[in-house]
PDB file of C-alpha atoms and ligand atoms in Angstrom:
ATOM      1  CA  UNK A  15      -8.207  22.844 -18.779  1.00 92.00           C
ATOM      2  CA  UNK A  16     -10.166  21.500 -16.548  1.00 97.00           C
ATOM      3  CA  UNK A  17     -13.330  23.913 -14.492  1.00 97.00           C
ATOM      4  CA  UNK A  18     -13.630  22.802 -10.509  1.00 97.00           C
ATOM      5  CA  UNK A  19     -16.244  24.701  -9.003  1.00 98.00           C
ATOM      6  CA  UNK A  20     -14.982  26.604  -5.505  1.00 98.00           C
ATOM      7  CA  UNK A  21     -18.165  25.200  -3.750  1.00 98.00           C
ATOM      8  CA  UNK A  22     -16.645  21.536  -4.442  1.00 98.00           C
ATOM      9  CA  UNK A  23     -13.412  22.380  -1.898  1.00 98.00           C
ATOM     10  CA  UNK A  24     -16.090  23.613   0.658  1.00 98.00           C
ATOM     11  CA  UNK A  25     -17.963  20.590   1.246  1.00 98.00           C
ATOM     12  CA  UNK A  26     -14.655  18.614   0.891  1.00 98.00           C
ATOM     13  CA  UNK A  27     -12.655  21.052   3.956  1.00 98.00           C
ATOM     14  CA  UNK A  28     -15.942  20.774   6.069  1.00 98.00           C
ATOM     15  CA  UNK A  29     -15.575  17.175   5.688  1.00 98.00           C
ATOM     16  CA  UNK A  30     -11.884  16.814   6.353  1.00 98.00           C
ATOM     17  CA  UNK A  31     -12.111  19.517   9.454  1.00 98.00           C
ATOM     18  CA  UNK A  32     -14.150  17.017  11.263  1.00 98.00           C
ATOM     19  CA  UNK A  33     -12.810  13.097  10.040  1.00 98.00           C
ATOM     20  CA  UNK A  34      -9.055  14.329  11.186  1.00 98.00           C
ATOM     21  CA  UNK A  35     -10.090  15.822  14.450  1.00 98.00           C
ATOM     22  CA  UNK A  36     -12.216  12.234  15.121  1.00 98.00           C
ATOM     23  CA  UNK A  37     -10.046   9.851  13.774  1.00 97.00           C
ATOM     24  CA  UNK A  38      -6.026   9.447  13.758  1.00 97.00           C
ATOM     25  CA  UNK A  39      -4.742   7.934  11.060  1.00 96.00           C
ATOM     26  CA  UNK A  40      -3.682   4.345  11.167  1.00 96.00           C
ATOM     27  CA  UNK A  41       0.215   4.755  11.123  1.00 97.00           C
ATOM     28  CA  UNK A  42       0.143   7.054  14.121  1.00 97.00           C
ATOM     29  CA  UNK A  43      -1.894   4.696  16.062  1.00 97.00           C
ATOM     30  CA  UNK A  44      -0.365   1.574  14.759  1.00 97.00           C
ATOM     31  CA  UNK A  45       3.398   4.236  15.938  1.00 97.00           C
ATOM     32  CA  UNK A  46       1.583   4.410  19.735  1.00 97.00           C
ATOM     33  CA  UNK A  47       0.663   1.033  19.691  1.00 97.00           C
ATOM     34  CA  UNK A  48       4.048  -0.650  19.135  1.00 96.00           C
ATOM     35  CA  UNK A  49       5.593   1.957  21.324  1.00 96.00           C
ATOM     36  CA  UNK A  50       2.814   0.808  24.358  1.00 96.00           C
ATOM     37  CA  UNK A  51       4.349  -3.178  23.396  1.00 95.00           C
ATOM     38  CA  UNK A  52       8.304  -2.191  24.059  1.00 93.00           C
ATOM     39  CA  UNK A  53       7.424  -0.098  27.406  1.00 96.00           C
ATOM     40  CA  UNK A  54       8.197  -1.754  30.538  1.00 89.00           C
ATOM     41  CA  UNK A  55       7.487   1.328  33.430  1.00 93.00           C
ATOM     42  CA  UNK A  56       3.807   1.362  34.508  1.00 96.00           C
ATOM     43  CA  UNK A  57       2.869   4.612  34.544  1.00 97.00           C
ATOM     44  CA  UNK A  58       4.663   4.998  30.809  1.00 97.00           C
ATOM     45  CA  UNK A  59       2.257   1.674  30.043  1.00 97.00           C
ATOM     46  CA  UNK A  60      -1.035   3.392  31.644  1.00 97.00           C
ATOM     47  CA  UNK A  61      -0.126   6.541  29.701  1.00 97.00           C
ATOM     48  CA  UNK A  62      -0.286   4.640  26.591  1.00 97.00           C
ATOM     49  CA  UNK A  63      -3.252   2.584  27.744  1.00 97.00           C
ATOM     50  CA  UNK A  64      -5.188   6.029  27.925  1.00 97.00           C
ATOM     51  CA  UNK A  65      -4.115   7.386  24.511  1.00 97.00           C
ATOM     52  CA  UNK A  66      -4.769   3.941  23.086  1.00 97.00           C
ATOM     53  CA  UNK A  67      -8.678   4.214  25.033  1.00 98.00           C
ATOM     54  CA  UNK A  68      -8.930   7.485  24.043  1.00 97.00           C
ATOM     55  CA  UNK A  69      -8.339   7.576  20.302  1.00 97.00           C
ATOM     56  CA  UNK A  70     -10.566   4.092  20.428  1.00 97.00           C
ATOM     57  CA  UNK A  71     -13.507   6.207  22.199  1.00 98.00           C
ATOM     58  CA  UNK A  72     -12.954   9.160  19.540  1.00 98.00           C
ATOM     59  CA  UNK A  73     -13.430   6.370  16.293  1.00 97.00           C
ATOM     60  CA  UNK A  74     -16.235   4.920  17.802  1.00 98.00           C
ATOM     61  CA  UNK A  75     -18.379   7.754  19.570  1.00 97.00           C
ATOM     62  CA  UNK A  76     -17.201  10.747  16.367  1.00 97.00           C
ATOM     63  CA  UNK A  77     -15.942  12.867  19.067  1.00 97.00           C
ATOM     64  CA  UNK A  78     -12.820  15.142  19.002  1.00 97.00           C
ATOM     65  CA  UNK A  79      -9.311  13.731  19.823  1.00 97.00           C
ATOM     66  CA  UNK A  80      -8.338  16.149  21.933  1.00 97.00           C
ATOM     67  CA  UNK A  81      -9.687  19.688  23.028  1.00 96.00           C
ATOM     68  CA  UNK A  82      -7.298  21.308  21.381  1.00 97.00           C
ATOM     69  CA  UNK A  83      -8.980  20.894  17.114  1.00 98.00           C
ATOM     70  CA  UNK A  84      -6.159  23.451  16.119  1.00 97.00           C
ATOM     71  CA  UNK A  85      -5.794  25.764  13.709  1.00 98.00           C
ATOM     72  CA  UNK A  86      -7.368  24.656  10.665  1.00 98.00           C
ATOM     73  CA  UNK A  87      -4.040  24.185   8.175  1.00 98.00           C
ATOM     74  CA  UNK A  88      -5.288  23.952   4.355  1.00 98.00           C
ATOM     75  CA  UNK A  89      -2.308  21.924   2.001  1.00 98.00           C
ATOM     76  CA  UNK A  90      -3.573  22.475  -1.783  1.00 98.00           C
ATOM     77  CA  UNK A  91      -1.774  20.802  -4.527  1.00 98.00           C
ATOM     78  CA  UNK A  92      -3.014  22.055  -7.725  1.00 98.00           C
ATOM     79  CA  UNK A  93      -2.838  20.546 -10.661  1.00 98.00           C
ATOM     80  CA  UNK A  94      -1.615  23.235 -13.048  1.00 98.00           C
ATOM     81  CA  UNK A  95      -4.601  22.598 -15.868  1.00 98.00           C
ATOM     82  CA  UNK A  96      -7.115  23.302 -13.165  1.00 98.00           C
ATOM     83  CA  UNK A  97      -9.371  26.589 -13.821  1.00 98.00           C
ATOM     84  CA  UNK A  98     -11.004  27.141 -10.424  1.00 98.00           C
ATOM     85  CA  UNK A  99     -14.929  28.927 -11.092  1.00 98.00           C
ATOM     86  CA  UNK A 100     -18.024  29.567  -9.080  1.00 98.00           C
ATOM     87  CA  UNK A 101     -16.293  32.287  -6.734  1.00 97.00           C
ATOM     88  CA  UNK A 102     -13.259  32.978  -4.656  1.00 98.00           C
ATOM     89  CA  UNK A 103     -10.625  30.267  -3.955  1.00 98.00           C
ATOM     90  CA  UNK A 104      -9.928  31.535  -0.130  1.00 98.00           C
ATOM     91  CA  UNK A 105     -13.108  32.294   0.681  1.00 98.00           C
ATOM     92  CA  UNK A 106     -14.795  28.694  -0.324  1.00 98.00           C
ATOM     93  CA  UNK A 107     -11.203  26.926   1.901  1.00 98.00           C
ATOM     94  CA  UNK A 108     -12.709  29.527   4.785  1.00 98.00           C
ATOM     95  CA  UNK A 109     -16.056  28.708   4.437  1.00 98.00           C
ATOM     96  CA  UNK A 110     -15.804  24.602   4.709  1.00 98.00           C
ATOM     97  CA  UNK A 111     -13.663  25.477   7.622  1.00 98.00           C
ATOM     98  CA  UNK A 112     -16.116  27.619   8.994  1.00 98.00           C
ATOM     99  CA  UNK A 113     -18.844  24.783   8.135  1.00 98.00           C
ATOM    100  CA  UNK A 114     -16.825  21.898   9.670  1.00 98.00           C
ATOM    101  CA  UNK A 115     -15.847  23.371  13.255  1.00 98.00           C
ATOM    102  CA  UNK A 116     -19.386  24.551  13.707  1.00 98.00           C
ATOM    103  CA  UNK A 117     -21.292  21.369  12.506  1.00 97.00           C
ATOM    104  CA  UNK A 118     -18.648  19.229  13.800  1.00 97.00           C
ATOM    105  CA  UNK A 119     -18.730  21.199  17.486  1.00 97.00           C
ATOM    106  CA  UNK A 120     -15.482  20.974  17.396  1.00 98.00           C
ATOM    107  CA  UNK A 121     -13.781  23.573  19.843  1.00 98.00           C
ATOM    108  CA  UNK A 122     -13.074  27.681  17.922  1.00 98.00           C
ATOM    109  CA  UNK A 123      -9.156  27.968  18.303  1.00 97.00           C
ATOM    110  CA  UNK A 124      -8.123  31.332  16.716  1.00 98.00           C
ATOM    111  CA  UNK A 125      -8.066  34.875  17.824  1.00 98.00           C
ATOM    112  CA  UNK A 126      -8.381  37.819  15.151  1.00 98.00           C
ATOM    113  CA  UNK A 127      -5.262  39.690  16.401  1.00 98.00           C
ATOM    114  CA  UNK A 128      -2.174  37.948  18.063  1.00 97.00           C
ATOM    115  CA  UNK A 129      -1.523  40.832  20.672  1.00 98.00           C
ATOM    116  CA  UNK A 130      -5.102  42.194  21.075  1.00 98.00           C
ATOM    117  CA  UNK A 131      -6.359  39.012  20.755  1.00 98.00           C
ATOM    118  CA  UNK A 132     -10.372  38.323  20.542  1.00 98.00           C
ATOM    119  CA  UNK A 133     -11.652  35.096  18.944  1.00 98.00           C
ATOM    120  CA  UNK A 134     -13.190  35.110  15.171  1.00 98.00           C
ATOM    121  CA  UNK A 135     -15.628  32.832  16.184  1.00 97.00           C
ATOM    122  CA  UNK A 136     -15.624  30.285  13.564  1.00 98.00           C
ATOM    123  CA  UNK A 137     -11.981  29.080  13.560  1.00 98.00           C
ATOM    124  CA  UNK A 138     -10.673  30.796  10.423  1.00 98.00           C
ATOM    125  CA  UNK A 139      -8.911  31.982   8.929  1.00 98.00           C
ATOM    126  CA  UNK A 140      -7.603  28.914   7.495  1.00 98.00           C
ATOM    127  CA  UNK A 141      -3.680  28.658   7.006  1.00 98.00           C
ATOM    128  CA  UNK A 142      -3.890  27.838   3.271  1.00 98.00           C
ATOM    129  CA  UNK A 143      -0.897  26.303   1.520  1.00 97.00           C
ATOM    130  CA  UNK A 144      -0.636  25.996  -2.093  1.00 97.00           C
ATOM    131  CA  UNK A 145       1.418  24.234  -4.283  1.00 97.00           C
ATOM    132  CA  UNK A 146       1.517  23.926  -8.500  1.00 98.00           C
ATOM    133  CA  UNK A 147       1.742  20.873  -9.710  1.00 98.00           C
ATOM    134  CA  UNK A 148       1.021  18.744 -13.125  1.00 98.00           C
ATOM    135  CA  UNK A 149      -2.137  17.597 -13.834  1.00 98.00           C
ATOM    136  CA  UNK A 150      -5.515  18.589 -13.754  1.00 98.00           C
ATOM    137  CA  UNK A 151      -6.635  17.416  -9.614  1.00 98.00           C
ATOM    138  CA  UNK A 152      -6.447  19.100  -6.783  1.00 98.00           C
ATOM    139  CA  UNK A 153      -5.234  17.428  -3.708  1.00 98.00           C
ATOM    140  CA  UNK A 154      -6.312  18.354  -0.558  1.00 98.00           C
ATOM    141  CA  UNK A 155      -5.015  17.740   2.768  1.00 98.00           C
ATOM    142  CA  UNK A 156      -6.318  19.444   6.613  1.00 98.00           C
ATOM    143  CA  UNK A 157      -3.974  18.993   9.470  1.00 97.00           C
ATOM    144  CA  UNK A 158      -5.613  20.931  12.576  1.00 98.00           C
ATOM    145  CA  UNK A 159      -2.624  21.673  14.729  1.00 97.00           C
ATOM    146  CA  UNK A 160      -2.653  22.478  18.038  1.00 97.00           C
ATOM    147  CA  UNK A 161      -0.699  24.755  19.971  1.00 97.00           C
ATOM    148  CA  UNK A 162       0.920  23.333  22.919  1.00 96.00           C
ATOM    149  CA  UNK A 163       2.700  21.633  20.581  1.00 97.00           C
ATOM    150  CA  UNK A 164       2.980  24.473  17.894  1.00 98.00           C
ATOM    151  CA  UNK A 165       5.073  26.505  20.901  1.00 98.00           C
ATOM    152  CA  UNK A 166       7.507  24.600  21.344  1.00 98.00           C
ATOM    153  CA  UNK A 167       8.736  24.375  17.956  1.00 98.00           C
ATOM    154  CA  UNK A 168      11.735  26.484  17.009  1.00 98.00           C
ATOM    155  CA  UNK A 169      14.075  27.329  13.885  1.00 98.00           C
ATOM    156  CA  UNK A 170      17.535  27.863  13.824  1.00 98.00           C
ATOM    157  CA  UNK A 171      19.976  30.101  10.668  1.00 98.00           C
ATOM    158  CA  UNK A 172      22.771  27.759  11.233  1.00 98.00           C
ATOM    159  CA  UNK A 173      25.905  28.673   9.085  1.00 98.00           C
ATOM    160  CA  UNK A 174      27.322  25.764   7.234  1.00 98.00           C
ATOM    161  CA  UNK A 175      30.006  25.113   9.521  1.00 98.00           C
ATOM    162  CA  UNK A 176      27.894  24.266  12.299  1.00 98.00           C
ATOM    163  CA  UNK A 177      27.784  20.792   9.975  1.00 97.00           C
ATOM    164  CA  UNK A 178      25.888  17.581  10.610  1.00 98.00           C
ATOM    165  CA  UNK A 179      26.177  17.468  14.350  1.00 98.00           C
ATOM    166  CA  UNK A 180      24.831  21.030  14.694  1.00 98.00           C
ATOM    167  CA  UNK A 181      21.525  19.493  13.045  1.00 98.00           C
ATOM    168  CA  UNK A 182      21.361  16.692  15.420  1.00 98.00           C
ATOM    169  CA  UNK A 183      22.419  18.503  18.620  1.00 98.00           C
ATOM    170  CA  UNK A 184      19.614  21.069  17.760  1.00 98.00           C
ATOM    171  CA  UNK A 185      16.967  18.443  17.228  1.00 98.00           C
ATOM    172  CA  UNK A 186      17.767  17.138  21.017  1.00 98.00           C
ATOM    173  CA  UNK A 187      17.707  20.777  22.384  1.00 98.00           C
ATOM    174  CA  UNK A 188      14.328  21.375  20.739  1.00 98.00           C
ATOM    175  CA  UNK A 189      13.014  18.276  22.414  1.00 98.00           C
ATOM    176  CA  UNK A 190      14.281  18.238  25.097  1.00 98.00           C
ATOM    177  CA  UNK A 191      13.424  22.251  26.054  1.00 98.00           C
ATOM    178  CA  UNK A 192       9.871  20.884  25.603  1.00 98.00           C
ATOM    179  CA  UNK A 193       9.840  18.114  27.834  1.00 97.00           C
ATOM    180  CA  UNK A 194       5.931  17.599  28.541  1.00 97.00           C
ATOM    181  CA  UNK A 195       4.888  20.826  27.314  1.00 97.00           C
ATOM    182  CA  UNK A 196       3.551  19.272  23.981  1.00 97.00           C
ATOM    183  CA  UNK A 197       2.093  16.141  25.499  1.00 96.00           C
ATOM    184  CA  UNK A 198       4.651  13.266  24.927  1.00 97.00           C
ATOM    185  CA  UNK A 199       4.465  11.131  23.173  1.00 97.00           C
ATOM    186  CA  UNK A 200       5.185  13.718  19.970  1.00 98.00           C
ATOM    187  CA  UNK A 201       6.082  13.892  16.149  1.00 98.00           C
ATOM    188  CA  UNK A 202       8.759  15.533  15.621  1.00 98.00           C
ATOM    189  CA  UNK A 203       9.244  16.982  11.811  1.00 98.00           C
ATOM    190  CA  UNK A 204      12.251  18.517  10.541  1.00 98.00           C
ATOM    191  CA  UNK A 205      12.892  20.883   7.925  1.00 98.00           C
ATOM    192  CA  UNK A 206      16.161  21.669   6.777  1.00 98.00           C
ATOM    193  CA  UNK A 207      17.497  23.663   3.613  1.00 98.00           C
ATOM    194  CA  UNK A 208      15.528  26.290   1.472  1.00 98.00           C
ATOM    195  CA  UNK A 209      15.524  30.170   3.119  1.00 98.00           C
ATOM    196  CA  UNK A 210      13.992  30.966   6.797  1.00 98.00           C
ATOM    197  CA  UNK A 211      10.188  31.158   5.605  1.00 98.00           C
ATOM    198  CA  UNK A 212      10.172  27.778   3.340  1.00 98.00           C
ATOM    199  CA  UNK A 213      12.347  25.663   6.208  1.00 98.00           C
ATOM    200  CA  UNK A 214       9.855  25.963   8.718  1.00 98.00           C
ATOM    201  CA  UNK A 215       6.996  25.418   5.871  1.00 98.00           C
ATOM    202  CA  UNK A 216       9.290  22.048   5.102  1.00 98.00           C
ATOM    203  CA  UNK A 217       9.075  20.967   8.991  1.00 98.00           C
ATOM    204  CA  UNK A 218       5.662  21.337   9.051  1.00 98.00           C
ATOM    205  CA  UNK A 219       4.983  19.660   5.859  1.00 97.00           C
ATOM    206  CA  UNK A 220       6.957  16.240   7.190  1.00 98.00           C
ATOM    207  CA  UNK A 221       4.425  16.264  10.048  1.00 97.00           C
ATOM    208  CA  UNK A 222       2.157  15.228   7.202  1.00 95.00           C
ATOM    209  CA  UNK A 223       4.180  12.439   5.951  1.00 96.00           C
ATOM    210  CA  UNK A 224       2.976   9.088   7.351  1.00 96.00           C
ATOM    211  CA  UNK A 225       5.091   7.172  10.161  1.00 97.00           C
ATOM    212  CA  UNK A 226       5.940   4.154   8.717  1.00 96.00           C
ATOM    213  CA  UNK A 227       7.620   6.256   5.765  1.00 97.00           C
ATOM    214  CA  UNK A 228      10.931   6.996   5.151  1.00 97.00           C
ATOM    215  CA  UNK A 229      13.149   9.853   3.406  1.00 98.00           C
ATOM    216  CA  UNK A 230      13.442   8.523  -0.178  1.00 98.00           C
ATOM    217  CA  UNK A 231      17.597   9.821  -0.019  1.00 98.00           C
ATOM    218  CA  UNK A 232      19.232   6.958   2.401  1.00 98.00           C
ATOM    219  CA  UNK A 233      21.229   9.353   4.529  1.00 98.00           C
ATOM    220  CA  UNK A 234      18.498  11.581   5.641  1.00 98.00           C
ATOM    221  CA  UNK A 235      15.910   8.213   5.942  1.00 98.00           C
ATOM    222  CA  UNK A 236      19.163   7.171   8.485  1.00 98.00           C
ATOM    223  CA  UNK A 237      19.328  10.142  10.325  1.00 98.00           C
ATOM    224  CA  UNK A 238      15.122   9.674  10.874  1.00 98.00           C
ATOM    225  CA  UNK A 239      15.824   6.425  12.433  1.00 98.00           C
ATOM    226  CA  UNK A 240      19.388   7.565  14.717  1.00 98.00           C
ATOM    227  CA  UNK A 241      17.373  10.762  15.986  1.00 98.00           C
ATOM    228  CA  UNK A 242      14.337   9.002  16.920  1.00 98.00           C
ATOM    229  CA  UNK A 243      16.674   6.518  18.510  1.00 98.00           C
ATOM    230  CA  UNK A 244      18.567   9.409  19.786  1.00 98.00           C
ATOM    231  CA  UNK A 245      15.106  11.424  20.749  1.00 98.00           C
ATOM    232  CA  UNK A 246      13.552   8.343  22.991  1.00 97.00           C
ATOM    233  CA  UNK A 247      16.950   7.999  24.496  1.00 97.00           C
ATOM    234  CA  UNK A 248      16.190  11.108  26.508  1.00 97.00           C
ATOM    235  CA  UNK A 249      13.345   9.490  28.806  1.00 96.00           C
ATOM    236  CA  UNK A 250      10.824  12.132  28.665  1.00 97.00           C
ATOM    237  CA  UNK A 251       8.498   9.809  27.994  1.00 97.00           C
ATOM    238  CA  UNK A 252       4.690   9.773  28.246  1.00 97.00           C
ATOM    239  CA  UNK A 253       3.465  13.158  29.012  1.00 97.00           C
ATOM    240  CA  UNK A 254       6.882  13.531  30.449  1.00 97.00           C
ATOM    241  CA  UNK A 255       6.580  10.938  33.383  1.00 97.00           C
ATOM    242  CA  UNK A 256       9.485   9.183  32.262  1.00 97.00           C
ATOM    243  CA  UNK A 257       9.847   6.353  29.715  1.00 96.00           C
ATOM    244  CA  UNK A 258      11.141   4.920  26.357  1.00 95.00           C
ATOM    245  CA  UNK A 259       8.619   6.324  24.056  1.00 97.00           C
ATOM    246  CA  UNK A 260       9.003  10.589  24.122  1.00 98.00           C
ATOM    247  CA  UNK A 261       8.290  10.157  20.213  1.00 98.00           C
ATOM    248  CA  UNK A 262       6.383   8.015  18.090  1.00 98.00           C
ATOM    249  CA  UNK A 263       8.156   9.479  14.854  1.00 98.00           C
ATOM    250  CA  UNK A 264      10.726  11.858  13.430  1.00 98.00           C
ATOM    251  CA  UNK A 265      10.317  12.670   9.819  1.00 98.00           C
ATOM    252  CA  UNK A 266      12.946  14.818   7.979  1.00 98.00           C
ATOM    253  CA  UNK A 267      12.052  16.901   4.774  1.00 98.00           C
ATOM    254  CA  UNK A 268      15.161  18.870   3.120  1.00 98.00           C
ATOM    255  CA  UNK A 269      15.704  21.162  -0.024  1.00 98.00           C
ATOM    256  CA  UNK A 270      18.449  22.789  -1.496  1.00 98.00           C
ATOM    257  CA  UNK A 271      19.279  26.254   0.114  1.00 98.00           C
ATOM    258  CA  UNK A 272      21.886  29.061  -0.108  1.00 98.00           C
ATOM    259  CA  UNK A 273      25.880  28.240  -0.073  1.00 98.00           C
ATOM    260  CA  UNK A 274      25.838  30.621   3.060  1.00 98.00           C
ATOM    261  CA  UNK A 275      23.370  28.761   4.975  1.00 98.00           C
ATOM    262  CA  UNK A 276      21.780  25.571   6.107  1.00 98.00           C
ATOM    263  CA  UNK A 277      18.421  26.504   8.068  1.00 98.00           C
ATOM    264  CA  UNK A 278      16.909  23.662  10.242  1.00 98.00           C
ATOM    265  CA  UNK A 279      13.240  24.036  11.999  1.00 98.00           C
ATOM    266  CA  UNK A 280      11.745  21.270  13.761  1.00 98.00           C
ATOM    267  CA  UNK A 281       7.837  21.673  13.989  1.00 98.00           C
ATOM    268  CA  UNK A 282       6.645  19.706  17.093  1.00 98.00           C
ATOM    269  CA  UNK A 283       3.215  17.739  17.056  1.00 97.00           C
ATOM    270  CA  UNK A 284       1.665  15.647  20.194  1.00 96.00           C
ATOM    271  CA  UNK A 285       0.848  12.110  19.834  1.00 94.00           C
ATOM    272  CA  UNK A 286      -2.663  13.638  17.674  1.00 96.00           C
ATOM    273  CA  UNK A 287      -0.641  13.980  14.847  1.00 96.00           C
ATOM    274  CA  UNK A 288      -3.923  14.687  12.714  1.00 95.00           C
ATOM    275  CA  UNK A 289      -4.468  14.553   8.458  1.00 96.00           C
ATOM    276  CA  UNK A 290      -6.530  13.803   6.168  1.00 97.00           C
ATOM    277  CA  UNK A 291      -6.463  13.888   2.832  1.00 97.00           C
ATOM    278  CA  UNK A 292      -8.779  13.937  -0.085  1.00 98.00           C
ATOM    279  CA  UNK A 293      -8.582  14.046  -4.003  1.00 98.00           C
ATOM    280  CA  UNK A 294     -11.181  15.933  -6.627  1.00 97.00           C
TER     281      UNK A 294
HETATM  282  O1  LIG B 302      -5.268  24.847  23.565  1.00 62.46           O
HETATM  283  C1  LIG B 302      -5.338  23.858  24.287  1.00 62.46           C
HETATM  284  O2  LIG B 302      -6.373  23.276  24.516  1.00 62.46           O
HETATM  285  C2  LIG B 302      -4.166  23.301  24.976  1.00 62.46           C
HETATM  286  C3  LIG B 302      -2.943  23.055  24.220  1.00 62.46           C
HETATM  287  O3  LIG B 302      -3.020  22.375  23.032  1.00 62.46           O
HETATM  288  C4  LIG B 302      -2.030  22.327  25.155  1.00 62.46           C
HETATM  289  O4  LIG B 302      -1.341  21.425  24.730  1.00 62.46           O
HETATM  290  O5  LIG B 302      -1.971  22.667  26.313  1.00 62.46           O
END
């Protein structure tokens, strides 16, 4: 068994909080920068120019992406010989949020109640994930998400029947209800399989998964490629002015579910598809 003292995961969320609201990672820029090559329209080309000039500014300067730094979500992987001390688990993931959107300025996002609203102040609480695994490490990953985005995700109970082409026809009618909403280019990630509460969990989770990645099963990492195809066919394109690039990625995540069922939520992100990841 190994001991990892709470306080350790503090000073590793503060520092995560702020890095992935600075700094994309290098597949989704590398994702907007090939899409900026293959554009011929000039607006969709002086879109991209300002993400591209943006995100540069953000690296250089340490400044947020985007206004919107999201709510704070928490991914733990814990390896199952780890024997967490030194105080509570969700209070230390609160606090390094708490200590990383005020020491990183970085805009307070989340209201205590969702009708009567009225914001907590500090950006938690967290949305903490957690997830046994072997071995004695704990991964951690923060992906702040914002919520223009966020809304215009959706999830749908499909019965089996609705087959294959149900998936696909409801990945198009997710994206293309949200037309600019979510600030086009997006990620699209799409859960499908488990029950109602873990699909959506596996939509958001292939948000994490890098660009230039694939499904390991070939006929899901070939249905990435035909929806994206599919997805960038519509022309929404940058911040919905038209164009070839509406999406920079489409990841797909899947587990078994129920012989009654075959859930499918797709979990939209904007072009600040934001992660970072760190290992103790
Ligand atoms: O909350 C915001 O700043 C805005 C939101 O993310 C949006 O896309 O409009």
């Amino acid at each position: 068994m190994r001991e990892v003292e709470v306080s350790r995961l503090t000073d590793v969320i503060e520092k995560l909080c702020i890095e992935a609201n600075e700094h994309l990672p290098e597949d989704v820029k590398c994702a907007i920068k090939t899409c900026r090559a293959c554009e011929d329209g000039e607006i969709a080309k002086g879109i991209l120019d300002n993400i591209i000039e943006n995100f540069d500014i953000a690296d250089n300067e340490n400044v947020p992406i985007c206004q919107d730094t999201g709510m704070a979500c928490v991914f733990l992987e814990i390896g199952q010989d780890v024997h967490f001390v030194g105080g509570d688990l969700t209070d230390a993931i609160n606090e390094g949020v708490r200590r990383g959107y005020t020491n990183g300025y970085l805009r307070k996002s989340v209201v205590k109640d969702p009708v009567r609203r009225g914001n907590t102040g500090d950006n938690t609480p967290a949305m903490i994930y957690t997830e046994i695994v072997p071995g004695d490490k704990v991964k951690i990953t923060v992906g702040p998400k914002g919520f223009g985005s966020e809304n215009m995700s959706m999830i749908r109970m499909f019965k089996p029947s609705a087959g294959l082409q149900g998936i696909k026809d409801f990945i198009l009618e997710v994206v293309e209800t949200a037309g600019p909403n979510p600030c086009p280019p997006m990620v699209v990630g799409v859960g499908i399989g488990g029950t109602f509460d873990k699909c959506a969990l596996l939509a958001k989770k292939a948000l994490m998964r890098p660009l230039d990645s694939h499904n390991p099963d070939p006929f899901y990492a070939e249905l990435e490629d035909e929806m994206l195809e599919k997805v960038n066919k519509l022309g929404i394109g940058p911040q919905g002015f038209g164009g070839k690039t509406t999406a920079i990625g489409l990841n797909i995540e899947t587990m078994p579910t129920h012989i009654a069922g075959m859930p499918c939520a797709v979990n939209i992100n904007c072009h600040v598809t934001r992660h970072k990841t760190e290992v103790i």
